[in-house]
Coordinates of N, CA and C in Angstrom, one line a residue:
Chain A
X15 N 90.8 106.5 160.1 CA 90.4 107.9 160.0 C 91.6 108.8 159.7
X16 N 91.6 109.9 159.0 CA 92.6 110.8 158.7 C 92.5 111.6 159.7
X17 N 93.8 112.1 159.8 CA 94.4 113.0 160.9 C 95.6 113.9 160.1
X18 N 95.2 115.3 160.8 CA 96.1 116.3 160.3 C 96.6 117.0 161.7
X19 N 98.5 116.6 161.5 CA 98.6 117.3 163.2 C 99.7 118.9 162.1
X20 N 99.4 119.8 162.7 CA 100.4 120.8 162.6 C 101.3 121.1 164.4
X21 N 102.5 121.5 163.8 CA 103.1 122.1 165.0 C 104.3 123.4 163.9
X22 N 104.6 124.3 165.3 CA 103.9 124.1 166.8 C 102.8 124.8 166.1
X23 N 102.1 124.5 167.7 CA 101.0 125.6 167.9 C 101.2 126.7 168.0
X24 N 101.8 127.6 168.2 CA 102.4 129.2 168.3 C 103.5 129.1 168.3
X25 N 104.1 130.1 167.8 CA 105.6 131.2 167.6 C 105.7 132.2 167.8
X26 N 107.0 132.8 168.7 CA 106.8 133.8 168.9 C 108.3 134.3 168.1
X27 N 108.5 135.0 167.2 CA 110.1 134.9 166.7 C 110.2 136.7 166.2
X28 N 111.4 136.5 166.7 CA 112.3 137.8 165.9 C 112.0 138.6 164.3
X29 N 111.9 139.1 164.2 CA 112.0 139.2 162.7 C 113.1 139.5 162.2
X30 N 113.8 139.0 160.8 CA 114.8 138.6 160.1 C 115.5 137.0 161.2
X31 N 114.6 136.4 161.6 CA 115.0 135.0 162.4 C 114.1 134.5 161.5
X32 N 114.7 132.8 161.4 CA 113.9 131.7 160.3 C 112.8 131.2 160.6
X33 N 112.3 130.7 160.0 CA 110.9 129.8 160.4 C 110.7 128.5 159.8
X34 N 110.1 127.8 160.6 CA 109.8 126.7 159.7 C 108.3 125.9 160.6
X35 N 107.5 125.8 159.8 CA 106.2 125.5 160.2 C 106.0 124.1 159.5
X36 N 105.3 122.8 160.4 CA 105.1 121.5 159.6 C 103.6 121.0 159.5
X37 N 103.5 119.9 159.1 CA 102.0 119.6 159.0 C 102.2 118.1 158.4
X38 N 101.6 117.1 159.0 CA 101.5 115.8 159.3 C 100.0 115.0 158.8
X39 N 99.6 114.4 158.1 CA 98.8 114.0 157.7 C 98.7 112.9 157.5
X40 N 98.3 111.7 158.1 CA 98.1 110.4 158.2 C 96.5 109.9 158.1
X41 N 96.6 108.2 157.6 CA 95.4 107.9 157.2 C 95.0 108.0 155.7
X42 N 95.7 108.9 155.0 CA 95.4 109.4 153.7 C 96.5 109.4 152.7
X43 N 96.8 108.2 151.7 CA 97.4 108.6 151.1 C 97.9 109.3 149.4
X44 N 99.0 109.8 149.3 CA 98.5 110.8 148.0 C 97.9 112.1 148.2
X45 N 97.5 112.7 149.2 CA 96.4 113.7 149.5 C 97.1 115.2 148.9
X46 N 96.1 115.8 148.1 CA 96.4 117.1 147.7 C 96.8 118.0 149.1
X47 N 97.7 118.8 149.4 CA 98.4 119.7 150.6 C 98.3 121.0 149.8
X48 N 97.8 121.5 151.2 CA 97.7 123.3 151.2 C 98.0 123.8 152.6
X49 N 98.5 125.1 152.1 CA 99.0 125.7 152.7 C 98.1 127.5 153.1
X50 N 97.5 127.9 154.1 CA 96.7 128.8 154.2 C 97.5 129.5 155.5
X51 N 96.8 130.9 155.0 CA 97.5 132.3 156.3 C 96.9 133.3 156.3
X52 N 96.3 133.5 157.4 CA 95.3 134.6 157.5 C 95.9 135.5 158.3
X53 N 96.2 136.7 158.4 CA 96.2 138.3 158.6 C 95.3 138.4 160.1
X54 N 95.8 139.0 160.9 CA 94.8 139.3 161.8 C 93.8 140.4 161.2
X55 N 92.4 140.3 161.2 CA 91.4 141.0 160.6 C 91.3 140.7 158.9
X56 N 92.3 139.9 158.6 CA 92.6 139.5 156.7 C 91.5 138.2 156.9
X57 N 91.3 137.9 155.4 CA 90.6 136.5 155.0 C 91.7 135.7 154.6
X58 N 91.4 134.3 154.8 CA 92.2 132.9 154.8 C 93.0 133.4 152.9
X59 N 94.1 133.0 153.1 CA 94.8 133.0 151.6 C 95.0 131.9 151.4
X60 N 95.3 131.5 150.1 CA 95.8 129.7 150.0 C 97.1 131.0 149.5
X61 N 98.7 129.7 150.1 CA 99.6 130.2 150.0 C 100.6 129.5 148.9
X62 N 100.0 127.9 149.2 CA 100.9 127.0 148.4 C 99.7 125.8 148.3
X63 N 100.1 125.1 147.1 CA 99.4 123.7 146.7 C 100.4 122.8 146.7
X64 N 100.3 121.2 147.0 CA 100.9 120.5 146.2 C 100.4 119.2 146.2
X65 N 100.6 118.5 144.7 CA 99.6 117.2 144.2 C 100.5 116.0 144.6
X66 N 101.9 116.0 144.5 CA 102.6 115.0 145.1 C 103.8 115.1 145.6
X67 N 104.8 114.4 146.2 CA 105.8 114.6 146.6 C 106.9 115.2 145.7
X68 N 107.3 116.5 146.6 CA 108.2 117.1 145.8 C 108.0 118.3 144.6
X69 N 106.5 118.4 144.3 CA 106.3 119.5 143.7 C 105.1 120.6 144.4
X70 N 105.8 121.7 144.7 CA 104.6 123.0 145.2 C 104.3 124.1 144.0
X71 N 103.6 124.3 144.3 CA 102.9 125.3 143.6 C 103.2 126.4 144.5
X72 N 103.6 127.5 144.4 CA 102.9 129.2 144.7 C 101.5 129.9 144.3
X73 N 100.7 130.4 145.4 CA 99.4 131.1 144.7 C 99.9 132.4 145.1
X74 N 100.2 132.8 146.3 CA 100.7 134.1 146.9 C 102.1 134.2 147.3
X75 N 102.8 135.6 146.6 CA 103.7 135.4 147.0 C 104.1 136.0 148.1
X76 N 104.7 135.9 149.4 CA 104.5 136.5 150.8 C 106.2 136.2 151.1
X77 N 107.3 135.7 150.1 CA 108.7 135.9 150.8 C 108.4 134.4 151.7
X78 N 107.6 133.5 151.5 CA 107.9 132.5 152.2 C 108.0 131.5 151.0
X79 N 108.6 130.3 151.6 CA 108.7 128.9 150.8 C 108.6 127.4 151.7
X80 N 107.8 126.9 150.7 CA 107.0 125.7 151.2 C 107.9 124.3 150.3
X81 N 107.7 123.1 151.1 CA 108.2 121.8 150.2 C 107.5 120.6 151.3
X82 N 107.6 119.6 150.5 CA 106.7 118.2 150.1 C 107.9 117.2 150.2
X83 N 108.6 117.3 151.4 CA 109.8 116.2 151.8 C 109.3 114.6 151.4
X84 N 108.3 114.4 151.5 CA 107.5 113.1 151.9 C 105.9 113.2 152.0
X85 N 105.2 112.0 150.9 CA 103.9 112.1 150.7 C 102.8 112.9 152.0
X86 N 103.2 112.2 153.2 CA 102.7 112.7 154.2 C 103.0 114.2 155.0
X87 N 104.0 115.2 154.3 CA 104.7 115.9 155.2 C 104.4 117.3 154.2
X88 N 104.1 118.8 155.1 CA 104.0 119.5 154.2 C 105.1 120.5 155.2
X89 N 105.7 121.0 154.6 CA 106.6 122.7 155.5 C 106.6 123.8 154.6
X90 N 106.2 124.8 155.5 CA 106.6 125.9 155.2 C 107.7 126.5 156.1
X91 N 108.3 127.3 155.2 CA 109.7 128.1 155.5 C 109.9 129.6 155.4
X92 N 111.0 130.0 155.8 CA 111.4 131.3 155.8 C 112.6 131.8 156.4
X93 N 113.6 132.0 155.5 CA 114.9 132.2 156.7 C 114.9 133.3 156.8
X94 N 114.1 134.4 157.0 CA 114.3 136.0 157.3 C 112.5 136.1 157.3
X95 N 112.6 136.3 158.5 CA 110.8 136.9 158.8 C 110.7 138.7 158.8
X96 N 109.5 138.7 158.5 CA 108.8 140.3 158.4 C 107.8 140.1 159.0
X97 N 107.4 141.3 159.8 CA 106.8 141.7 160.9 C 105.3 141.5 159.9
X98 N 105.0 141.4 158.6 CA 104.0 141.0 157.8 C 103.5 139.7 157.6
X99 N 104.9 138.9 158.7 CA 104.0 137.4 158.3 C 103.5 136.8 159.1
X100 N 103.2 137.9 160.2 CA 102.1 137.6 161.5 C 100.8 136.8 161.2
X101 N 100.4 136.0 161.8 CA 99.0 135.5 161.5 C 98.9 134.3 162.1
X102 N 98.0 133.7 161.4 CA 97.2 132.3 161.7 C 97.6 131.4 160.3
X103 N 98.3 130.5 160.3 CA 99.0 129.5 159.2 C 97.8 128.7 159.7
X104 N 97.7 127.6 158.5 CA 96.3 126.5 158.7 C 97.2 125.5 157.6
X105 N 97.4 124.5 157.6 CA 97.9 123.3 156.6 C 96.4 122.7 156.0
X106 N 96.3 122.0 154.9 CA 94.9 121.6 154.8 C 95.0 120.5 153.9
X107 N 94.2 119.2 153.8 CA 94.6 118.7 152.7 C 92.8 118.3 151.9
X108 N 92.9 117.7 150.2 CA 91.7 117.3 150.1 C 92.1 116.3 149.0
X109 N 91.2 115.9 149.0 CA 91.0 114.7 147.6 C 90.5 114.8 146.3
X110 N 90.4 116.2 146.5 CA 89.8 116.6 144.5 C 90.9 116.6 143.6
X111 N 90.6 116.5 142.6 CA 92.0 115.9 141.8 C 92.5 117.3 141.5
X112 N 92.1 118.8 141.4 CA 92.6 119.9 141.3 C 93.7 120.4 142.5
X113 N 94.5 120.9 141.9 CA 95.7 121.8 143.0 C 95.1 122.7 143.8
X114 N 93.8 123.4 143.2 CA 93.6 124.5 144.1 C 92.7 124.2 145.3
X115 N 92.5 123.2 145.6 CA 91.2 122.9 146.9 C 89.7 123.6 146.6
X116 N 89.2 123.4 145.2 CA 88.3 123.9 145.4 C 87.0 123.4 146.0
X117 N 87.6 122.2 145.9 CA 86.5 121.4 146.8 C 86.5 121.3 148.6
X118 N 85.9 120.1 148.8 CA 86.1 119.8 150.5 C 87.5 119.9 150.8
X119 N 87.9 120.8 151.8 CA 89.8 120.9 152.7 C 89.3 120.6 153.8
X120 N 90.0 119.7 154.6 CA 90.3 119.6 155.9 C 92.0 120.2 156.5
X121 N 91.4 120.6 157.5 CA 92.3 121.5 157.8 C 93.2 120.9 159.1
X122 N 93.8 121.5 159.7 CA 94.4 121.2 160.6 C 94.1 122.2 161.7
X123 N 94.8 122.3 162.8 CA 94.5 122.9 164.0 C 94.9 124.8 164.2
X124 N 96.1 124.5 163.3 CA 96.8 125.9 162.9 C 97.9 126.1 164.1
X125 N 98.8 127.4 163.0 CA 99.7 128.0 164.0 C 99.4 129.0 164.0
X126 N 99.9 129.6 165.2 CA 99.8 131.3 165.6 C 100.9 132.0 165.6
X127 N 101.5 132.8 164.4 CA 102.8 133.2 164.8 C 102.9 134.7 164.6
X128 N 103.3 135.1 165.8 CA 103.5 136.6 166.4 C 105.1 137.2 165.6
X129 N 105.1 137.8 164.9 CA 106.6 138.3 164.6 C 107.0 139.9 164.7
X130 N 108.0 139.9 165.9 CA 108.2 141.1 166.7 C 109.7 141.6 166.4
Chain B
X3 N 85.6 140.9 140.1 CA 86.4 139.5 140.3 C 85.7 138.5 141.3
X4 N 86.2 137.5 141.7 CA 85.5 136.7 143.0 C 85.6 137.0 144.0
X5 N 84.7 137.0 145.0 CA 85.1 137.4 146.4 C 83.8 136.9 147.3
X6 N 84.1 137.2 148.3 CA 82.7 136.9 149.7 C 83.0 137.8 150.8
X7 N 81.5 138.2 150.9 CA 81.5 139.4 151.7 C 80.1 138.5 153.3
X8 N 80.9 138.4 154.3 CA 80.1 137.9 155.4 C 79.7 138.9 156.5
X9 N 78.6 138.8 157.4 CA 78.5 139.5 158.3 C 80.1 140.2 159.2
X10 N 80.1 141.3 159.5 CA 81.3 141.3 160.6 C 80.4 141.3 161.7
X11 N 82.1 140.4 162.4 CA 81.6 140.3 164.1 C 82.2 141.5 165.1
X12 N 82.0 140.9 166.3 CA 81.0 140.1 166.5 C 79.7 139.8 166.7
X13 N 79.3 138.7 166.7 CA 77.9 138.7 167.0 C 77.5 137.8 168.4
X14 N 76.9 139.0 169.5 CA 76.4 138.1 170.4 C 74.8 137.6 170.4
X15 N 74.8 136.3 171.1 CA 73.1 136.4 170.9 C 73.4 135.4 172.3
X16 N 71.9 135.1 172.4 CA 71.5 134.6 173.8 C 71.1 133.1 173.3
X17 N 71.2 132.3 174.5 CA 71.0 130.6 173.7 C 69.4 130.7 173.5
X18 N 69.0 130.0 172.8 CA 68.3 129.2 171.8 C 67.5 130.8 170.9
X19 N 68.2 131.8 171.3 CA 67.3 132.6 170.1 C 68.2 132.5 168.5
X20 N 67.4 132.9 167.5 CA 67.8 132.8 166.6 C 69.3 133.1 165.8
X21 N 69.9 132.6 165.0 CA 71.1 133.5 164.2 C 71.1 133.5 162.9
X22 N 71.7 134.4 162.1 CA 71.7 134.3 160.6 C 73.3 135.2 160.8
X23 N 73.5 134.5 159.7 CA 74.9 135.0 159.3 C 75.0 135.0 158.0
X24 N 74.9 136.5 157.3 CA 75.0 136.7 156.3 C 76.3 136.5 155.4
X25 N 75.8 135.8 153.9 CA 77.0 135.8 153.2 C 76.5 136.2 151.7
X26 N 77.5 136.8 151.0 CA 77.0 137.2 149.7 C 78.6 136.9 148.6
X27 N 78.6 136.6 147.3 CA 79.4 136.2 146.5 C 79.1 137.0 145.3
X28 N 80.3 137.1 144.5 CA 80.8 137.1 143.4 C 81.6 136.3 143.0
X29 N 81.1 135.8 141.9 CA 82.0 134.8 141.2 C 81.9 134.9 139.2
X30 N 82.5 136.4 138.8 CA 82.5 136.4 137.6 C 83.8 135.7 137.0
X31 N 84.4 134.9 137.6 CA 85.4 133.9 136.9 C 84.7 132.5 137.0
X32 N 83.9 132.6 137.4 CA 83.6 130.7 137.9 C 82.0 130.4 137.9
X33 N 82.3 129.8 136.7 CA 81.0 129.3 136.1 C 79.5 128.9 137.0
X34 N 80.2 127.8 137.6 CA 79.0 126.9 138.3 C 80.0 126.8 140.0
X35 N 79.8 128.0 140.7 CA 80.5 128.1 142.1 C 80.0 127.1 143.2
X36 N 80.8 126.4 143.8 CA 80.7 125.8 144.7 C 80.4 126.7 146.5
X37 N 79.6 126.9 147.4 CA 80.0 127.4 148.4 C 79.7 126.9 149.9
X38 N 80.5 127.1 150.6 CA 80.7 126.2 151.8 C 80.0 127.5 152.7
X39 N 80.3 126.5 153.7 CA 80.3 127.5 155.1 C 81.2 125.9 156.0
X40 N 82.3 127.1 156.9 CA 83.4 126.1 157.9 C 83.2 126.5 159.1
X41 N 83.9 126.3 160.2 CA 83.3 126.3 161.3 C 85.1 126.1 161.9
X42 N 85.1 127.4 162.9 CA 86.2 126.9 163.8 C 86.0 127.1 165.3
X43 N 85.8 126.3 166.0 CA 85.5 126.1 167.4 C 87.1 126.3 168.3
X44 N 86.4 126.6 169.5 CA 87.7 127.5 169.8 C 88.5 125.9 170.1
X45 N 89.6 126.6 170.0 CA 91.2 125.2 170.3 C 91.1 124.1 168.9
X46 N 90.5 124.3 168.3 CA 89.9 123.6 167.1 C 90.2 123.8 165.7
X47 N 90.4 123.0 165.0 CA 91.0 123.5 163.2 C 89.6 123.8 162.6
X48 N 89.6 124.2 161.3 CA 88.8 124.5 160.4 C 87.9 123.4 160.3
X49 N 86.9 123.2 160.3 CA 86.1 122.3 159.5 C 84.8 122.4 158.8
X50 N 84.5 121.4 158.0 CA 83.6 121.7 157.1 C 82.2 121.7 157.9
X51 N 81.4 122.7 157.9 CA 80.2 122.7 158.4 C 78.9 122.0 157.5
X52 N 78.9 122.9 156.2 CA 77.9 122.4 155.1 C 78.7 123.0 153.6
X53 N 78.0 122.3 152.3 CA 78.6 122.4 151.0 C 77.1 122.2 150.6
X54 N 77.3 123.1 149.8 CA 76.2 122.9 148.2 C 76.5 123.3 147.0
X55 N 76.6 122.6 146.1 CA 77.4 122.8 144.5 C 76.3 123.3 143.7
X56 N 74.9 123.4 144.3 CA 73.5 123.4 143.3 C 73.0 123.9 143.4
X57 N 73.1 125.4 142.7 CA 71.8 126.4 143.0 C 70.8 126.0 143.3
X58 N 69.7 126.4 144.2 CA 68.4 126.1 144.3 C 68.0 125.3 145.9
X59 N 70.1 124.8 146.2 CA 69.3 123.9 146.9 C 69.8 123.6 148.5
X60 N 69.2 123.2 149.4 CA 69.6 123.9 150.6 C 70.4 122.6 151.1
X61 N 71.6 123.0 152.1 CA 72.5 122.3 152.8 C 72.4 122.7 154.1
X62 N 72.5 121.2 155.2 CA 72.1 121.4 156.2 C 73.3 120.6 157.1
X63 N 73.4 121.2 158.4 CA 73.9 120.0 159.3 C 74.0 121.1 160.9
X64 N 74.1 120.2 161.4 CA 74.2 120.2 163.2 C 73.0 121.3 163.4
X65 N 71.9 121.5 162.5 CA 71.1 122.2 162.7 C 71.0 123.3 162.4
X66 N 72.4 123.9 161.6 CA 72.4 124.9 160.9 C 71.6 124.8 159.1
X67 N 71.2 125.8 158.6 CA 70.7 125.1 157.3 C 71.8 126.8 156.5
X68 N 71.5 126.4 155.1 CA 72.1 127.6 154.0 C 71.6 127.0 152.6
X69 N 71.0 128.2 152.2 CA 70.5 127.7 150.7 C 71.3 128.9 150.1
X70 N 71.4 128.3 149.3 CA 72.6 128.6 147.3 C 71.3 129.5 146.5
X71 N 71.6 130.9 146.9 CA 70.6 131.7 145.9 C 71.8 132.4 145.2
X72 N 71.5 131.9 143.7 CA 72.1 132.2 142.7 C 71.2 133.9 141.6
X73 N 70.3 134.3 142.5 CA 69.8 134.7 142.1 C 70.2 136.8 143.0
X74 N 70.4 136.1 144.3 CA 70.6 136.8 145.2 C 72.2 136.8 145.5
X75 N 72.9 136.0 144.6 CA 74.2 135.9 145.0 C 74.5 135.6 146.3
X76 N 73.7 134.5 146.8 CA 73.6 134.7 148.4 C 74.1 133.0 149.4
X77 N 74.5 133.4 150.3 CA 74.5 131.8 150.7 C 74.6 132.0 152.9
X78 N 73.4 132.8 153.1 CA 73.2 133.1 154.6 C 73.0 131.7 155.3
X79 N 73.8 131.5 156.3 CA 73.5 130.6 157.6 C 73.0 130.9 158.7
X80 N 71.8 130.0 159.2 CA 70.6 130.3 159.9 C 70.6 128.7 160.7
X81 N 70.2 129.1 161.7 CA 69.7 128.4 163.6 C 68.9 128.8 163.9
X82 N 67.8 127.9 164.1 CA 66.5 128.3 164.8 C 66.6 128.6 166.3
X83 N 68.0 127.8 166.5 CA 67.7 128.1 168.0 C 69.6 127.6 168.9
X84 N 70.3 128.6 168.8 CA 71.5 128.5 169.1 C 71.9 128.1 170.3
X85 N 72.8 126.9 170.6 CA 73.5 126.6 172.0 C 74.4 127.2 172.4
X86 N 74.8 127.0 173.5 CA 76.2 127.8 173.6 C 77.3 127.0 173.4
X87 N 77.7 125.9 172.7 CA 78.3 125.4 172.0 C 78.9 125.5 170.6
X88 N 77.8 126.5 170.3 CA 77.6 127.2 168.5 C 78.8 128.0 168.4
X89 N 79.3 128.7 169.8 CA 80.3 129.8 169.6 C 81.4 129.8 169.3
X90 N 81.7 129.8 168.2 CA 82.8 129.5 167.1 C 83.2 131.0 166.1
X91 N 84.4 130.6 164.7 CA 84.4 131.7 164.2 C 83.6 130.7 162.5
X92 N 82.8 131.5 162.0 CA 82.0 131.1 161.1 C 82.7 131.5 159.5
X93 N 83.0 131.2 158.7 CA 83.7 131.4 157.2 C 82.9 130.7 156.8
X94 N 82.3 131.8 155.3 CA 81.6 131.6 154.0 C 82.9 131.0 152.9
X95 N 82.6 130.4 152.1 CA 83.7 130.1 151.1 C 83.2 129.6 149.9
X96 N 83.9 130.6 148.6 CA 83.6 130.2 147.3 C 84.8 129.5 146.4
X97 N 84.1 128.1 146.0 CA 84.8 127.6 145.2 C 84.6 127.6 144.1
X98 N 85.4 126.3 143.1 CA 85.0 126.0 142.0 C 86.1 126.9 140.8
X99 N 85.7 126.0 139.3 CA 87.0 126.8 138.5 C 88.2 126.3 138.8
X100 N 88.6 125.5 139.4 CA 89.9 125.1 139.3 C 90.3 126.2 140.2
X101 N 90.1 127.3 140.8 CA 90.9 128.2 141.6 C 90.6 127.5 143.2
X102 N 91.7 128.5 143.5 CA 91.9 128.4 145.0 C 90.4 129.0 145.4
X103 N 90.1 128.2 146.9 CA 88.6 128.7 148.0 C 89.0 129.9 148.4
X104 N 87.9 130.9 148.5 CA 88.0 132.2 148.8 C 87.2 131.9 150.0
X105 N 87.9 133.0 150.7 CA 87.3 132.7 152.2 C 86.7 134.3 152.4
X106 N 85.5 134.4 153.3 CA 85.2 135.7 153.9 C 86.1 136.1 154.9
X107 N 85.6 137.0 155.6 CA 86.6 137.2 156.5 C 86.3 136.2 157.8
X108 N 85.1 135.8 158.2 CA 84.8 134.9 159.6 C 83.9 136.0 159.9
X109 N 83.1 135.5 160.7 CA 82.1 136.2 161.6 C 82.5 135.2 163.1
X110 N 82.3 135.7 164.2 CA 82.8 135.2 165.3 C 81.6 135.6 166.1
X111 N 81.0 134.5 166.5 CA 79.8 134.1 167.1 C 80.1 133.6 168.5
X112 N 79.1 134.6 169.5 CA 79.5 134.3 170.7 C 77.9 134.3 171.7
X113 N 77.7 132.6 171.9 CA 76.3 132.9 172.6 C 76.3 132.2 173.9
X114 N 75.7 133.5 174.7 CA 76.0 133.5 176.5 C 74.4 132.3 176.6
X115 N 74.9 131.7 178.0 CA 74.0 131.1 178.5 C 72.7 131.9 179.3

């Protein structure tokens, strides 16, 4: 069975301090990776795609950046946070041959990150 | 443009009486729209609740049901009779087109024993 772990599970960070958010996916391999961030009171964004190791896509641009170290590994980044990139991160992956998940995503557990 | 417009929460209800959670779409970029409804239970990731790719036709599971009215632009989720297990945050979502899923905002469902 496939499994999607993210960590951590919350952050509490500085703003203009770095970030770096990961997401683990096992059981599945090759799997289309996304990257989602919802706004407290906002709807889910896709933020980033990627179809294989080493290449992302951007859908939104939010001053963050994401990369595909390894088939199974997705991160998002940020070496200077804004008090705007508060929310709920979600990693996600699917098996439709399209970048954008328009099909079935399984998600992961999410992070919560507070930036003060 | 595309978008999904869902009930806002919260919504309380009492166990086994009824729920519906309204959802409504636009999708003038995307031909033949895909739309879901996800489910996130508390401490819990997103997951897929139900999917229907085909106007007309209804998608069911854990006893929730949602039919694809292409006519009504509509894709409401309904329980005849809610646990209190049900209480989760609820997301409409339109796909399809090669675009990214568009998510509602969640409806956050909360039913007392």
């Amino acid at each position: 069975a496939q499994t999607i772990h993210q960590w951590p599970v919350a952050e509490i960070k500085a703003v203009g301090s770095p970030l770096s958010l990961g997401c683990t996916i096992k059981g599945k391999s090759s799997p289309n990776l996304y990257w989602y961030w919802q706004a407290t009171g906002g709807t889910l964004q896709q933020l980033f795609y990627s179809i294989t190791v080493g290449q992302v896509e951007s859908v939104v641009q939010l001053n963050l950046s994401a990369s595909r170290p390894k088939d199974d590994q997705f991160i998002l980044s940020t070496e200077k946070l804004l008090l705007s990139h508060s929310g709920f991160y979600l990693c996600a992956w699917s098996l439709d041959w399209g970048g954008r998940g328009q099909n079935t995503l399984y998600f992961g557990a999410g992070t919560r990150l507070s930036v003060l | 443009g595309d978008s999904v417009t869902q009930t806002e929460g919260p919504v309380t209800v009492s166990e086994s009486e009824s729920l519906i959670i309204n959802c409504t779409y636009s999708a003038t970029s995307i031909a033949y729209p895909n739309l879901f409804w996800y489910v996130r239970y508390p401490g819990e990731g997103l997951q897929l609740l139900l999917k229907v790719i085909t106007a007309g036709q209804k998608g069911s599971s854990r006893g929730f049901e949602a039919t694809y009215n292409k006519e009504t632009t509509s894709f409401h989720l309904q329980k005849a009779s809610v646990q209190e297990s049900d209480s989760a945050v609820y997301y409409c979502a339109l796909g399809g087109g090669g675009r990214a899923l568009i998510f509602g905002t969640g409806t956050t469902v909360s039913v007392s024993p």
